[in-house]
Amino acid sequence: MRSLVAIIFTLLFLPVRAEQINIAVASNFIMPMKKIVKVFEKKSGHKVVMSFGSSGKFFAQISHGAPYHIFFSADQVKITALEKANLTVKNSRFTYAIGALVLWSPTEDYFVDGAAFLAEGHFNKLAMANPKLAPYGRAAQEVLANISLSEQVRTKQVIAENIAQAFQFAKTGNAEIGFVALSQVMNNGVISSGSSWVIPHSYYQPIKQDAAILKRAKNNQVSQDFIAFMRSTEVKNIMTSFGYTTSHYEH
């Protein structure tokens, strides 16, 4: 009898019908989002299909009708543009994360003082995301300008399409060092491998990352539930463990 009651109780709290949503996610947020989605799917019973890539490419796709329910951009500009085009659900926009930049090499003890290492120039290639397309690329450009090294390292720059590719360039040795997202090399609050210089926030404009529910998901409850979950303390703690700061929390 107790088993029957337990089964009935469980069924009462399961979704009436498991649904699927498709989300477009900036490539710097791959690892945190995978962890967040795993928890959400377990709690809700719904399926979240993730697509990762350049925010610029997602913006173009969404502008042309790509079937995403939610867009997690690497900046605020693209969400603003989608709002102006009436392609987002009103009042669904929020800043889900504030990113951090790090100079990183997979080689242990490759450098200690990142700024001094860049100035000395004892490297052949420096990977960074395209400043014209990627917020983390723009941040890297600002850092180089602030330490007066823009011209000195220009010929050594290897420009990647997005921050994920910049990380791959550095990780695989196609570039000895790279400006990457802190979330790509941090887990559980620790950078566990390689050499790193976490760039002071004063060296670049805050990388505020916004998300919004897209117009096609206006009446989609799962999309609303996922955004609500993104605002929770549980998700905030996950993001903090990957080096992000947040401007929201659960009251």
PDB file of C-alpha atoms in Angstrom:
ATOM      1  CA  MET A   1       0.000   0.000   0.000  1.00  0.00           C
ATOM      2  CA  ARG A   2       2.811   2.372   0.915  1.00  0.00           C
ATOM      3  CA  SER A   3       4.491   1.653  -2.419  1.00  0.00           C
ATOM      4  CA  LEU A   4       1.289   2.498  -4.276  1.00  0.00           C
ATOM      5  CA  VAL A   5       0.935   5.771  -2.382  1.00  0.00           C
ATOM      6  CA  ALA A   6       4.549   6.638  -3.145  1.00  0.00           C
ATOM      7  CA  ILE A   7       4.033   5.983  -6.861  1.00  0.00           C
ATOM      8  CA  ILE A   8       0.879   8.107  -6.959  1.00  0.00           C
ATOM      9  CA  PHE A   9       2.615  10.922  -5.080  1.00  0.00           C
ATOM     10  CA  THR A  10       5.528  10.834  -7.535  1.00  0.00           C
ATOM     11  CA  LEU A  11       3.237  10.873 -10.555  1.00  0.00           C
ATOM     12  CA  LEU A  12       1.396  13.907  -9.236  1.00  0.00           C
ATOM     13  CA  PHE A  13       4.581  15.935  -9.434  1.00  0.00           C
ATOM     14  CA  LEU A  14       5.749  14.747 -12.817  1.00  0.00           C
ATOM     15  CA  PRO A  15       5.021  16.929 -15.864  1.00  0.00           C
ATOM     16  CA  VAL A  16       1.777  15.996 -17.572  1.00  0.00           C
ATOM     17  CA  ARG A  17       3.748  15.789 -20.800  1.00  0.00           C
ATOM     18  CA  ALA A  18       7.489  16.039 -21.155  1.00  0.00           C
ATOM     19  CA  GLU A  19       8.333  18.855 -23.545  1.00  0.00           C
ATOM     20  CA  GLN A  20      11.440  19.975 -25.387  1.00  0.00           C
ATOM     21  CA  ILE A  21      12.904  23.447 -25.774  1.00  0.00           C
ATOM     22  CA  ASN A  22      15.790  24.542 -27.967  1.00  0.00           C
ATOM     23  CA  ILE A  23      18.251  27.068 -26.608  1.00  0.00           C
ATOM     24  CA  ALA A  24      21.051  28.971 -28.335  1.00  0.00           C
ATOM     25  CA  VAL A  25      24.012  29.505 -26.031  1.00  0.00           C
ATOM     26  CA  ALA A  26      27.170  31.588 -26.427  1.00  0.00           C
ATOM     27  CA  SER A  27      30.250  29.388 -26.680  1.00  0.00           C
ATOM     28  CA  ASN A  28      31.877  30.767 -23.530  1.00  0.00           C
ATOM     29  CA  PHE A  29      29.034  29.283 -21.484  1.00  0.00           C
ATOM     30  CA  ILE A  30      29.300  25.649 -22.621  1.00  0.00           C
ATOM     31  CA  MET A  31      30.411  23.983 -19.394  1.00  0.00           C
ATOM     32  CA  PRO A  32      28.122  25.850 -16.969  1.00  0.00           C
ATOM     33  CA  MET A  33      25.099  25.403 -19.223  1.00  0.00           C
ATOM     34  CA  LYS A  34      25.654  21.667 -19.583  1.00  0.00           C
ATOM     35  CA  LYS A  35      25.660  21.365 -15.809  1.00  0.00           C
ATOM     36  CA  ILE A  36      22.628  23.641 -15.404  1.00  0.00           C
ATOM     37  CA  VAL A  37      20.614  21.765 -18.025  1.00  0.00           C
ATOM     38  CA  LYS A  38      21.431  18.409 -16.450  1.00  0.00           C
ATOM     39  CA  VAL A  39      19.980  19.587 -13.137  1.00  0.00           C
ATOM     40  CA  PHE A  40      16.931  21.195 -14.768  1.00  0.00           C
ATOM     41  CA  GLU A  41      16.109  18.103 -16.810  1.00  0.00           C
ATOM     42  CA  LYS A  42      16.345  15.913 -13.728  1.00  0.00           C
ATOM     43  CA  LYS A  43      14.099  18.219 -11.715  1.00  0.00           C
ATOM     44  CA  SER A  44      11.514  18.933 -14.416  1.00  0.00           C
ATOM     45  CA  GLY A  45      11.442  15.886 -16.665  1.00  0.00           C
ATOM     46  CA  HIS A  46      11.655  18.164 -19.713  1.00  0.00           C
ATOM     47  CA  LYS A  47      14.324  18.075 -22.420  1.00  0.00           C
ATOM     48  CA  VAL A  48      16.591  21.013 -23.238  1.00  0.00           C
ATOM     49  CA  VAL A  49      18.425  20.823 -26.570  1.00  0.00           C
ATOM     50  CA  MET A  50      21.510  23.027 -26.479  1.00  0.00           C
ATOM     51  CA  SER A  51      23.231  24.648 -29.459  1.00  0.00           C
ATOM     52  CA  PHE A  52      26.566  26.353 -28.778  1.00  0.00           C
ATOM     53  CA  GLY A  53      28.329  28.869 -30.977  1.00  0.00           C
ATOM     54  CA  SER A  54      29.068  32.472 -31.792  1.00  0.00           C
ATOM     55  CA  SER A  55      26.526  34.992 -30.515  1.00  0.00           C
ATOM     56  CA  GLY A  56      26.855  36.816 -33.823  1.00  0.00           C
ATOM     57  CA  LYS A  57      25.873  33.729 -35.792  1.00  0.00           C
ATOM     58  CA  PHE A  58      22.957  33.003 -33.491  1.00  0.00           C
ATOM     59  CA  PHE A  59      21.769  36.586 -33.848  1.00  0.00           C
ATOM     60  CA  ALA A  60      21.739  36.229 -37.625  1.00  0.00           C
ATOM     61  CA  GLN A  61      19.959  32.877 -37.458  1.00  0.00           C
ATOM     62  CA  ILE A  62      17.314  34.113 -35.033  1.00  0.00           C
ATOM     63  CA  SER A  63      16.757  37.210 -37.157  1.00  0.00           C
ATOM     64  CA  HIS A  64      15.971  34.844 -40.033  1.00  0.00           C
ATOM     65  CA  GLY A  65      13.576  32.663 -38.068  1.00  0.00           C
ATOM     66  CA  ALA A  66      15.752  29.957 -36.495  1.00  0.00           C
ATOM     67  CA  PRO A  67      13.602  27.797 -34.178  1.00  0.00           C
ATOM     68  CA  TYR A  68      15.115  28.624 -30.796  1.00  0.00           C
ATOM     69  CA  HIS A  69      13.074  29.261 -27.674  1.00  0.00           C
ATOM     70  CA  ILE A  70      15.717  31.123 -25.637  1.00  0.00           C
ATOM     71  CA  PHE A  71      18.912  32.932 -26.610  1.00  0.00           C
ATOM     72  CA  PHE A  72      21.801  33.221 -24.147  1.00  0.00           C
ATOM     73  CA  SER A  73      24.092  35.812 -25.694  1.00  0.00           C
ATOM     74  CA  ALA A  74      27.688  36.621 -24.764  1.00  0.00           C
ATOM     75  CA  ASP A  75      26.804  40.311 -24.647  1.00  0.00           C
ATOM     76  CA  GLN A  76      23.898  42.734 -24.317  1.00  0.00           C
ATOM     77  CA  VAL A  77      24.013  44.284 -27.775  1.00  0.00           C
ATOM     78  CA  LYS A  78      22.418  41.395 -29.635  1.00  0.00           C
ATOM     79  CA  ILE A  79      19.544  41.010 -27.198  1.00  0.00           C
ATOM     80  CA  THR A  80      18.894  44.746 -27.495  1.00  0.00           C
ATOM     81  CA  ALA A  81      18.798  44.450 -31.279  1.00  0.00           C
ATOM     82  CA  LEU A  82      16.384  41.511 -31.101  1.00  0.00           C
ATOM     83  CA  GLU A  83      14.171  43.490 -28.739  1.00  0.00           C
ATOM     84  CA  LYS A  84      14.072  46.386 -31.174  1.00  0.00           C
ATOM     85  CA  ALA A  85      13.123  43.947 -33.941  1.00  0.00           C
ATOM     86  CA  ASN A  86      10.265  42.680 -31.751  1.00  0.00           C
ATOM     87  CA  LEU A  87      11.731  39.165 -31.691  1.00  0.00           C
ATOM     88  CA  THR A  88      11.800  38.675 -27.912  1.00  0.00           C
ATOM     89  CA  VAL A  89       9.116  38.270 -25.281  1.00  0.00           C
ATOM     90  CA  LYS A  90       8.540  41.535 -23.464  1.00  0.00           C
ATOM     91  CA  ASN A  91      10.176  41.763 -20.020  1.00  0.00           C
ATOM     92  CA  SER A  92      11.885  38.363 -20.369  1.00  0.00           C
ATOM     93  CA  ARG A  93      15.354  39.833 -20.780  1.00  0.00           C
ATOM     94  CA  PHE A  94      17.860  39.700 -17.932  1.00  0.00           C
ATOM     95  CA  THR A  95      21.609  39.605 -17.307  1.00  0.00           C
ATOM     96  CA  TYR A  96      22.308  35.976 -16.498  1.00  0.00           C
ATOM     97  CA  ALA A  97      26.079  36.244 -16.047  1.00  0.00           C
ATOM     98  CA  ILE A  98      29.031  38.607 -16.015  1.00  0.00           C
ATOM     99  CA  GLY A  99      32.056  36.979 -17.586  1.00  0.00           C
ATOM    100  CA  ALA A 100      35.745  37.162 -16.765  1.00  0.00           C
ATOM    101  CA  LEU A 101      38.800  37.028 -19.017  1.00  0.00           C
ATOM    102  CA  VAL A 102      42.022  35.118 -18.392  1.00  0.00           C
ATOM    103  CA  LEU A 103      45.344  34.775 -20.212  1.00  0.00           C
ATOM    104  CA  TRP A 104      46.026  31.035 -20.236  1.00  0.00           C
ATOM    105  CA  SER A 105      48.509  28.432 -21.423  1.00  0.00           C
ATOM    106  CA  PRO A 106      48.121  24.666 -20.982  1.00  0.00           C
ATOM    107  CA  THR A 107      51.824  24.514 -20.061  1.00  0.00           C
ATOM    108  CA  GLU A 108      52.550  24.528 -16.347  1.00  0.00           C
ATOM    109  CA  ASP A 109      54.826  27.340 -15.112  1.00  0.00           C
ATOM    110  CA  TYR A 110      54.917  28.918 -18.573  1.00  0.00           C
ATOM    111  CA  PHE A 111      54.531  32.361 -17.037  1.00  0.00           C
ATOM    112  CA  VAL A 112      53.895  33.944 -13.649  1.00  0.00           C
ATOM    113  CA  ASP A 113      53.206  37.590 -14.434  1.00  0.00           C
ATOM    114  CA  GLY A 114      50.957  37.605 -17.503  1.00  0.00           C
ATOM    115  CA  ALA A 115      51.377  41.287 -18.331  1.00  0.00           C
ATOM    116  CA  ALA A 116      55.163  41.056 -18.091  1.00  0.00           C
ATOM    117  CA  PHE A 117      55.180  37.885 -20.200  1.00  0.00           C
ATOM    118  CA  LEU A 118      53.191  39.589 -22.948  1.00  0.00           C
ATOM    119  CA  ALA A 119      55.547  42.579 -22.848  1.00  0.00           C
ATOM    120  CA  GLU A 120      58.638  40.369 -23.092  1.00  0.00           C
ATOM    121  CA  GLY A 121      57.193  38.719 -26.184  1.00  0.00           C
ATOM    122  CA  HIS A 122      58.770  35.283 -25.758  1.00  0.00           C
ATOM    123  CA  PHE A 123      55.988  33.511 -27.639  1.00  0.00           C
ATOM    124  CA  ASN A 124      55.003  33.049 -31.263  1.00  0.00           C
ATOM    125  CA  LYS A 125      51.213  33.046 -31.214  1.00  0.00           C
ATOM    126  CA  LEU A 126      48.511  34.572 -29.037  1.00  0.00           C
ATOM    127  CA  ALA A 127      44.972  33.263 -29.547  1.00  0.00           C
ATOM    128  CA  MET A 128      41.967  35.508 -29.078  1.00  0.00           C
ATOM    129  CA  ALA A 129      38.387  35.671 -30.290  1.00  0.00           C
ATOM    130  CA  ASN A 130      37.526  38.031 -33.133  1.00  0.00           C
ATOM    131  CA  PRO A 131      36.973  41.479 -31.556  1.00  0.00           C
ATOM    132  CA  LYS A 132      34.505  42.351 -34.326  1.00  0.00           C
ATOM    133  CA  LEU A 133      32.266  39.403 -33.475  1.00  0.00           C
ATOM    134  CA  ALA A 134      32.941  38.250 -29.937  1.00  0.00           C
ATOM    135  CA  PRO A 135      32.624  40.156 -26.638  1.00  0.00           C
ATOM    136  CA  TYR A 136      35.576  38.269 -25.176  1.00  0.00           C
ATOM    137  CA  GLY A 137      37.610  39.291 -28.203  1.00  0.00           C
ATOM    138  CA  ARG A 138      36.712  42.928 -27.608  1.00  0.00           C
ATOM    139  CA  ALA A 139      37.679  42.541 -23.965  1.00  0.00           C
ATOM    140  CA  ALA A 140      41.061  41.073 -24.968  1.00  0.00           C
ATOM    141  CA  GLN A 141      41.598  44.001 -27.314  1.00  0.00           C
ATOM    142  CA  GLU A 142      40.831  46.417 -24.470  1.00  0.00           C
ATOM    143  CA  VAL A 143      43.317  44.644 -22.196  1.00  0.00           C
ATOM    144  CA  LEU A 144      46.102  44.931 -24.760  1.00  0.00           C
ATOM    145  CA  ALA A 145      45.320  48.622 -25.219  1.00  0.00           C
ATOM    146  CA  ASN A 146      45.340  49.237 -21.469  1.00  0.00           C
ATOM    147  CA  ILE A 147      48.770  47.659 -21.049  1.00  0.00           C
ATOM    148  CA  SER A 148      50.039  49.433 -24.186  1.00  0.00           C
ATOM    149  CA  LEU A 149      50.795  46.261 -26.142  1.00  0.00           C
ATOM    150  CA  SER A 150      48.277  46.401 -28.993  1.00  0.00           C
ATOM    151  CA  GLU A 151      50.831  47.085 -31.710  1.00  0.00           C
ATOM    152  CA  GLN A 152      53.604  44.999 -30.184  1.00  0.00           C
ATOM    153  CA  VAL A 153      51.628  41.740 -30.313  1.00  0.00           C
ATOM    154  CA  ARG A 154      49.486  42.421 -33.387  1.00  0.00           C
ATOM    155  CA  THR A 155      51.504  40.174 -35.734  1.00  0.00           C
ATOM    156  CA  LYS A 156      51.382  37.331 -33.210  1.00  0.00           C
ATOM    157  CA  GLN A 157      47.628  37.291 -32.833  1.00  0.00           C
ATOM    158  CA  VAL A 158      45.695  34.253 -34.034  1.00  0.00           C
ATOM    159  CA  ILE A 159      42.098  35.379 -34.451  1.00  0.00           C
ATOM    160  CA  ALA A 160      39.435  32.783 -33.705  1.00  0.00           C
ATOM    161  CA  GLU A 161      35.800  32.882 -34.746  1.00  0.00           C
ATOM    162  CA  ASN A 162      34.659  32.717 -31.117  1.00  0.00           C
ATOM    163  CA  ILE A 163      35.978  32.129 -27.624  1.00  0.00           C
ATOM    164  CA  ALA A 164      35.548  28.341 -27.895  1.00  0.00           C
ATOM    165  CA  GLN A 165      37.863  28.252 -30.898  1.00  0.00           C
ATOM    166  CA  ALA A 166      40.338  30.579 -29.162  1.00  0.00           C
ATOM    167  CA  PHE A 167      40.453  28.128 -26.273  1.00  0.00           C
ATOM    168  CA  GLN A 168      41.021  25.209 -28.652  1.00  0.00           C
ATOM    169  CA  PHE A 169      43.898  27.055 -30.326  1.00  0.00           C
ATOM    170  CA  ALA A 170      45.603  27.447 -26.950  1.00  0.00           C
ATOM    171  CA  LYS A 171      44.690  24.003 -25.620  1.00  0.00           C
ATOM    172  CA  THR A 172      46.025  22.171 -28.679  1.00  0.00           C
ATOM    173  CA  GLY A 173      49.227  24.213 -28.928  1.00  0.00           C
ATOM    174  CA  ASN A 174      48.332  26.046 -32.130  1.00  0.00           C
ATOM    175  CA  ALA A 175      49.025  29.102 -29.989  1.00  0.00           C
ATOM    176  CA  GLU A 176      51.213  29.013 -26.884  1.00  0.00           C
ATOM    177  CA  ILE A 177      48.876  31.325 -24.998  1.00  0.00           C
ATOM    178  CA  GLY A 178      45.377  32.655 -25.398  1.00  0.00           C
ATOM    179  CA  PHE A 179      42.858  35.086 -24.003  1.00  0.00           C
ATOM    180  CA  VAL A 180      40.025  32.777 -22.967  1.00  0.00           C
ATOM    181  CA  ALA A 181      36.958  32.852 -20.751  1.00  0.00           C
ATOM    182  CA  LEU A 182      37.696  32.051 -17.128  1.00  0.00           C
ATOM    183  CA  SER A 183      34.847  29.528 -17.238  1.00  0.00           C
ATOM    184  CA  GLN A 184      36.776  27.468 -19.798  1.00  0.00           C
ATOM    185  CA  VAL A 185      39.638  26.754 -17.405  1.00  0.00           C
ATOM    186  CA  MET A 186      37.927  26.946 -14.009  1.00  0.00           C
ATOM    187  CA  ASN A 187      35.822  24.319 -12.289  1.00  0.00           C
ATOM    188  CA  ASN A 188      34.652  24.282  -8.685  1.00  0.00           C
ATOM    189  CA  GLY A 189      36.318  27.647  -8.211  1.00  0.00           C
ATOM    190  CA  VAL A 190      39.806  26.442  -9.161  1.00  0.00           C
ATOM    191  CA  ILE A 191      42.002  26.734 -12.269  1.00  0.00           C
ATOM    192  CA  SER A 192      43.360  23.219 -12.148  1.00  0.00           C
ATOM    193  CA  SER A 193      45.924  23.195 -14.948  1.00  0.00           C
ATOM    194  CA  GLY A 194      48.347  25.284 -16.952  1.00  0.00           C
ATOM    195  CA  SER A 195      49.521  28.836 -16.360  1.00  0.00           C
ATOM    196  CA  SER A 196      47.060  31.677 -15.962  1.00  0.00           C
ATOM    197  CA  TRP A 197      46.647  35.379 -15.362  1.00  0.00           C
ATOM    198  CA  VAL A 198      43.130  36.363 -14.341  1.00  0.00           C
ATOM    199  CA  ILE A 199      42.829  39.808 -15.888  1.00  0.00           C
ATOM    200  CA  PRO A 200      41.838  42.595 -13.479  1.00  0.00           C
ATOM    201  CA  HIS A 201      38.303  43.749 -14.232  1.00  0.00           C
ATOM    202  CA  SER A 202      39.541  47.329 -14.444  1.00  0.00           C
ATOM    203  CA  TYR A 203      41.368  46.433 -17.684  1.00  0.00           C
ATOM    204  CA  TYR A 204      38.178  45.857 -19.703  1.00  0.00           C
ATOM    205  CA  GLN A 205      34.505  46.740 -19.783  1.00  0.00           C
ATOM    206  CA  PRO A 206      32.250  44.311 -17.876  1.00  0.00           C
ATOM    207  CA  ILE A 207      31.220  41.379 -20.067  1.00  0.00           C
ATOM    208  CA  LYS A 208      27.526  41.436 -19.235  1.00  0.00           C
ATOM    209  CA  GLN A 209      25.743  38.516 -20.828  1.00  0.00           C
ATOM    210  CA  ASP A 210      22.005  38.816 -21.436  1.00  0.00           C
ATOM    211  CA  ALA A 211      19.344  36.264 -22.268  1.00  0.00           C
ATOM    212  CA  ALA A 212      15.748  36.507 -23.441  1.00  0.00           C
ATOM    213  CA  ILE A 213      12.844  34.283 -24.364  1.00  0.00           C
ATOM    214  CA  LEU A 214      12.229  34.546 -28.087  1.00  0.00           C
ATOM    215  CA  LYS A 215       8.874  35.483 -29.580  1.00  0.00           C
ATOM    216  CA  ARG A 216       8.100  31.985 -30.860  1.00  0.00           C
ATOM    217  CA  ALA A 217       8.138  30.796 -27.220  1.00  0.00           C
ATOM    218  CA  LYS A 218       5.754  33.470 -25.962  1.00  0.00           C
ATOM    219  CA  ASN A 219       3.297  30.934 -24.548  1.00  0.00           C
ATOM    220  CA  ASN A 220       5.816  28.200 -23.794  1.00  0.00           C
ATOM    221  CA  GLN A 221       5.721  27.376 -20.094  1.00  0.00           C
ATOM    222  CA  VAL A 222       8.913  25.295 -20.128  1.00  0.00           C
ATOM    223  CA  SER A 223      10.873  28.279 -21.450  1.00  0.00           C
ATOM    224  CA  GLN A 224       9.514  30.404 -18.619  1.00  0.00           C
ATOM    225  CA  ASP A 225      10.341  27.693 -16.096  1.00  0.00           C
ATOM    226  CA  PHE A 226      13.899  27.427 -17.409  1.00  0.00           C
ATOM    227  CA  ILE A 227      14.440  31.177 -17.126  1.00  0.00           C
ATOM    228  CA  ALA A 228      13.052  31.082 -13.586  1.00  0.00           C
ATOM    229  CA  PHE A 229      15.491  28.277 -12.787  1.00  0.00           C
ATOM    230  CA  MET A 230      18.351  30.347 -14.229  1.00  0.00           C
ATOM    231  CA  ARG A 231      17.589  32.984 -11.593  1.00  0.00           C
ATOM    232  CA  SER A 232      17.786  30.530  -8.701  1.00  0.00           C
ATOM    233  CA  THR A 233      20.447  30.337  -6.021  1.00  0.00           C
ATOM    234  CA  GLU A 234      21.311  26.822  -7.200  1.00  0.00           C
ATOM    235  CA  VAL A 235      22.245  28.102 -10.655  1.00  0.00           C
ATOM    236  CA  LYS A 236      24.024  31.116  -9.198  1.00  0.00           C
ATOM    237  CA  ASN A 237      26.268  28.743  -7.250  1.00  0.00           C
ATOM    238  CA  ILE A 238      27.007  26.700 -10.374  1.00  0.00           C
ATOM    239  CA  MET A 239      27.991  29.814 -12.307  1.00  0.00           C
ATOM    240  CA  THR A 240      30.165  31.109  -9.478  1.00  0.00           C
ATOM    241  CA  SER A 241      32.078  27.820  -9.507  1.00  0.00           C
ATOM    242  CA  PHE A 242      32.992  28.544 -13.137  1.00  0.00           C
ATOM    243  CA  GLY A 243      34.220  32.063 -12.417  1.00  0.00           C
ATOM    244  CA  TYR A 244      31.124  34.071 -13.346  1.00  0.00           C
ATOM    245  CA  THR A 245      29.530  36.730 -11.220  1.00  0.00           C
ATOM    246  CA  THR A 246      25.799  37.303 -11.341  1.00  0.00           C
ATOM    247  CA  SER A 247      23.475  40.230 -10.872  1.00  0.00           C
ATOM    248  CA  HIS A 248      20.485  38.200  -9.793  1.00  0.00           C
ATOM    249  CA  TYR A 249      19.539  35.742  -7.104  1.00  0.00           C
ATOM    250  CA  GLU A 250      16.533  34.050  -5.655  1.00  0.00           C
ATOM    251  CA  HIS A 251      14.812  36.045  -2.886  1.00  0.00           C
TER     252      HIS A 251
END
